[in-house]
CSV table of C-alpha atoms in Angstrom, one decimal:
chain,number,residue,atom,x,y,z
L,283,MET,CA,19.1,-32.1,21.8
L,284,VAL,CA,21.8,-34.2,20.0
L,285,LYS,CA,25.1,-34.0,21.9
L,286,LEU,CA,26.8,-32.0,24.6
L,287,VAL,CA,30.2,-31.1,26.0
L,288,THR,CA,30.8,-30.0,29.6
L,289,MET,CA,33.8,-28.5,31.4
L,290,ALA,CA,34.3,-27.8,35.0
L,291,SER,CA,36.7,-25.6,37.1
L,292,LYS,CA,38.5,-26.9,40.1
L,293,ALA,CA,36.4,-27.4,43.3
L,294,LYS,CA,37.3,-25.0,46.1
L,295,GLY,CA,34.2,-23.0,46.9
L,296,LEU,CA,32.3,-25.7,48.9
L,297,GLU,CA,35.4,-26.7,50.8
L,298,GLU,CA,36.1,-23.1,51.7
L,299,PHE,CA,32.4,-22.7,52.8
L,300,SER,CA,32.7,-25.8,55.1
L,301,TYR,CA,35.0,-23.9,57.4
L,302,LEU,CA,32.7,-20.9,57.8
L,303,ASP,CA,30.5,-20.3,60.8
L,304,GLU,CA,27.4,-20.3,58.6
L,305,ASN,CA,28.0,-23.9,57.5
L,306,PRO,CA,25.1,-25.8,59.0
L,307,ASP,CA,26.8,-29.2,58.8
L,308,LYS,CA,30.1,-29.2,60.7
L,309,ALA,CA,30.7,-32.9,59.7
L,310,LEU,CA,31.5,-31.6,56.2
L,311,GLN,CA,34.3,-29.4,57.5
L,312,GLY,CA,37.4,-29.9,55.4
L,313,GLN,CA,35.8,-32.4,53.0
L,314,LYS,CA,36.9,-32.5,49.4
L,315,PHE,CA,34.2,-32.0,46.8
L,316,ASN,CA,34.2,-33.3,43.2
L,317,GLN,CA,31.8,-30.8,41.8
L,318,GLY,CA,33.7,-27.9,40.1
L,319,ASP,CA,32.8,-24.4,41.3
L,320,ILE,CA,31.8,-23.4,37.8
L,321,VAL,CA,30.4,-26.1,35.4
L,322,LYS,CA,29.6,-25.1,31.8
L,323,THR,CA,27.6,-27.3,29.4
L,324,LEU,CA,27.1,-26.6,25.7
L,325,ILE,CA,24.2,-28.6,24.0
L,326,THR,CA,23.8,-28.8,20.3
L,327,CYS,CA,20.3,-29.5,18.8
L,328,GLU,CA,19.2,-31.2,15.6
L,329,ASN,CA,18.3,-28.0,13.8
L,330,GLY,CA,21.5,-26.2,14.7
L,331,GLU,CA,20.4,-24.4,17.9
L,332,MET,CA,22.8,-24.2,20.8
L,333,ILE,CA,21.9,-24.2,24.5
L,334,SER,CA,24.4,-22.9,27.0
L,335,LEU,CA,24.0,-23.9,30.7
L,336,THR,CA,26.1,-22.8,33.6
L,337,LEU,CA,26.1,-24.1,37.2
L,338,ASP,CA,27.7,-21.4,39.3
L,339,THR,CA,26.5,-21.5,42.9
L,340,THR,CA,29.5,-21.8,45.1
L,341,LEU,CA,31.7,-18.8,44.4
L,342,PRO,CA,30.9,-15.2,45.4
L,343,LYS,CA,28.6,-13.5,42.8
L,344,TYR,CA,25.6,-11.2,42.5
L,345,TYR,CA,22.3,-13.0,41.9
L,346,SER,CA,21.6,-13.6,38.3
L,347,ARG,CA,20.0,-16.5,36.4
L,348,GLU,CA,21.7,-15.1,33.2
L,349,PHE,CA,18.6,-15.9,31.1
L,350,THR,CA,19.3,-14.8,27.5
L,351,VAL,CA,17.6,-15.7,24.2
L,352,ARG,CA,19.3,-14.8,20.9
L,353,GLY,CA,18.3,-15.1,17.3
L,354,THR,CA,18.9,-13.5,13.9
L,355,LYS,CA,16.7,-10.5,14.7
L,356,GLY,CA,17.8,-9.6,18.2
L,357,LEU,CA,18.1,-10.7,21.8
L,358,ALA,CA,16.3,-10.7,25.1
L,359,CYS,CA,18.4,-10.5,28.3
L,360,GLN,CA,16.8,-10.9,31.7
L,361,GLU,CA,19.9,-9.7,33.6
L,362,SER,CA,19.9,-6.3,32.0
L,363,ASN,CA,16.1,-6.2,31.4
L,364,MET,CA,16.9,-5.6,27.8
L,365,ILE,CA,15.4,-6.2,24.4
L,366,PHE,CA,17.8,-5.5,21.6
L,367,LEU,CA,16.4,-5.6,18.0
L,368,GLU,CA,18.7,-5.6,15.0
L,369,GLU,CA,16.5,-3.3,12.9
L,370,LYS,CA,15.6,-0.8,15.6
L,371,HIS,CA,18.7,-0.6,17.8
L,372,TYR,CA,21.8,-1.5,15.8
L,373,SER,CA,24.3,1.2,14.8
L,374,HIS,CA,28.0,1.5,14.6
L,375,GLU,CA,27.9,3.3,17.9
L,376,PHE,CA,27.1,0.0,19.6
L,377,TRP,CA,30.7,-0.9,19.2
L,378,GLU,CA,31.3,1.7,21.9
L,379,PRO,CA,29.3,0.2,24.7
L,380,LYS,CA,30.2,2.8,27.3
L,381,LYS,CA,28.4,5.4,25.2
L,382,THR,CA,25.4,3.4,24.1
L,383,ILE,CA,24.6,0.6,26.6
L,384,GLY,CA,22.5,2.9,28.7
L,385,LYS,CA,20.1,3.3,25.8
L,386,TYR,CA,19.0,-0.3,26.0
L,387,LEU,CA,19.3,-1.2,29.6
L,388,ASN,CA,15.9,-1.7,31.3
L,389,ASN,CA,14.0,-1.1,28.1
L,390,ALA,CA,12.0,-4.4,28.2
L,391,ASP,CA,9.0,-2.6,29.6
L,392,GLU,CA,8.6,-0.9,26.2
L,393,TYR,CA,7.6,-4.4,24.9
L,394,TYR,CA,4.9,-5.0,27.6
L,395,ASP,CA,2.2,-5.5,25.0
L,396,TYR,CA,4.0,-8.6,23.6
L,397,LEU,CA,3.8,-10.5,26.9
L,398,PRO,CA,1.3,-13.4,27.2
L,399,TYR,CA,-2.1,-12.4,28.7
L,400,PHE,CA,-1.4,-14.0,32.1
L,401,TRP,CA,1.9,-12.1,32.6
L,402,LYS,CA,0.2,-8.8,31.8
L,403,ASN,CA,-2.5,-9.5,34.4
L,404,ILE,CA,-0.4,-11.1,37.2
L,405,ASN,CA,-1.5,-10.2,40.7
L,406,ASP,CA,0.4,-9.9,43.9
L,407,LEU,CA,-0.5,-13.3,45.2
L,408,GLN,CA,0.7,-15.0,42.0
L,409,ARG,CA,3.9,-12.9,42.0
L,410,LYS,CA,4.8,-13.8,45.6
L,411,SER,CA,4.2,-17.6,45.0
L,412,GLY,CA,7.8,-18.1,43.9
L,413,HIS,CA,10.3,-16.9,41.3
L,414,GLY,CA,8.2,-13.8,40.5
L,415,GLY,CA,5.1,-15.8,39.5
L,416,MET,CA,6.8,-18.5,37.4
L,417,ASP,CA,6.0,-21.2,40.0
L,418,TYR,CA,2.3,-20.3,40.1
L,419,PHE,CA,1.9,-20.3,36.4
L,420,MET,CA,3.8,-23.6,35.9
L,421,LEU,CA,1.8,-25.4,38.6
L,422,ALA,CA,-1.4,-23.9,37.2
L,423,GLU,CA,-0.7,-25.3,33.8
L,424,PHE,CA,0.0,-28.8,35.2
L,425,ALA,CA,-3.2,-28.6,37.3
L,426,LYS,CA,-5.2,-27.6,34.2
L,427,ALA,CA,-3.8,-30.5,32.2
L,428,ILE,CA,-4.9,-32.9,34.9
L,429,GLN,CA,-8.4,-31.4,35.2
L,430,THR,CA,-9.0,-31.2,31.4
L,431,GLY,CA,-7.1,-34.2,30.1
L,432,VAL,CA,-5.0,-32.1,27.7
L,433,ASP,CA,-1.3,-32.9,27.2
L,434,MET,CA,1.0,-31.8,29.9
L,435,PRO,CA,3.0,-28.7,29.1
L,436,ILE,CA,6.2,-30.7,29.7
L,437,ASP,CA,5.7,-34.3,28.9
L,438,VAL,CA,7.6,-37.4,30.1
L,439,TYR,CA,10.0,-37.2,27.1
L,440,ASP,CA,10.9,-33.6,27.8
L,441,ALA,CA,11.4,-34.5,31.4
L,442,ALA,CA,13.6,-37.4,30.6
L,443,ALA,CA,15.7,-35.4,28.2
L,444,TRP,CA,16.3,-32.5,30.6
L,445,MET,CA,16.9,-34.8,33.6
L,446,SER,CA,19.6,-36.7,31.6
L,447,ILE,CA,21.8,-33.6,31.2
L,448,THR,CA,23.3,-33.8,34.7
L,449,ALA,CA,24.3,-37.5,34.3
L,450,LEU,CA,25.6,-36.9,30.7
L,451,SER,CA,27.6,-33.8,31.8
L,452,ALA,CA,29.3,-35.9,34.5
L,453,ILE,CA,30.3,-38.4,31.9
L,454,ALA,CA,31.6,-35.6,29.6
L,455,ILE,CA,33.7,-34.2,32.4
L,456,GLN,CA,35.1,-37.6,33.6
L,457,GLU,CA,35.9,-38.9,30.1
L,458,ASN,CA,36.8,-35.6,28.6
L,459,ARG,CA,34.6,-36.1,25.5
L,460,VAL,CA,31.5,-35.1,23.6
L,461,VAL,CA,28.5,-37.2,24.8
L,462,GLU,CA,25.4,-38.0,22.8
L,463,VAL,CA,22.0,-37.1,24.2
L,464,PRO,CA,19.6,-40.1,23.9
L,465,ASP,CA,16.4,-39.6,21.8
L,466,PHE,CA,13.8,-40.7,24.3
L,467,THR,CA,11.1,-40.4,21.7
L,468,ARG,CA,12.8,-42.9,19.4
L,469,GLY,CA,12.5,-40.5,16.5
L,470,LYS,CA,8.8,-39.6,17.0
L,471,TRP,CA,9.7,-36.0,17.8
L,472,VAL,CA,10.1,-35.4,14.1
L,473,SER,CA,6.4,-36.0,13.4
L,474,ARG,CA,5.1,-34.8,16.8
L,475,GLU,CA,3.0,-31.6,16.5
L,476,PRO,CA,4.9,-28.6,18.1
L,477,LYS,CA,3.3,-27.3,21.2
L,478,ASP,CA,3.8,-24.1,23.1
L,479,VAL,CA,4.2,-24.4,26.8
L,480,ILE,CA,1.5,-21.8,27.3
L,481,ASN,CA,-1.3,-20.4,25.3
L,482,PHE,CA,-0.6,-16.8,24.5
L,483,ASP,CA,-4.2,-16.0,23.6
L,484,GLU,CA,-5.7,-16.7,27.0
């Protein structure tokens, strides 16, 4: 990550919530909040990738994490449970989404065989442990790293970089400018061996 820019809407949602009966802290009633209701951050990376982050937790909305990954060959979208591949799915009909979108919605199950081993063999206990099983697998990877001495799946440099985004976004909003993301590795990321968060073969 090299630099970021962040914009925020006005802050009305939390103030509005403070007056509702379900507000557990009546001392907050009528307080003004600085956090915008919707905060959008765009992060540019050294190799030209772009990461888009949205904080949208105070206004009415259906539940969605809006996870989407896009590349030159297609996209994966969690919200619509969709895999869209350029070679397989593209046609001029796609420009008429009302006619074609139904062909691709909820088609991700067709690509089940491409999932990592542990997702294909998830059990009910793991699935119920949090976020559909993500919490279980994340904690299991950290525990395995401690027990075996292998590198952590997310190291201190990754943690520092991601934790800095909140503070850097606040600066970007306050000063209305692009903000550089520090290189916590001091250039060592260039020669560091790439490492997947999980092992797809196990």
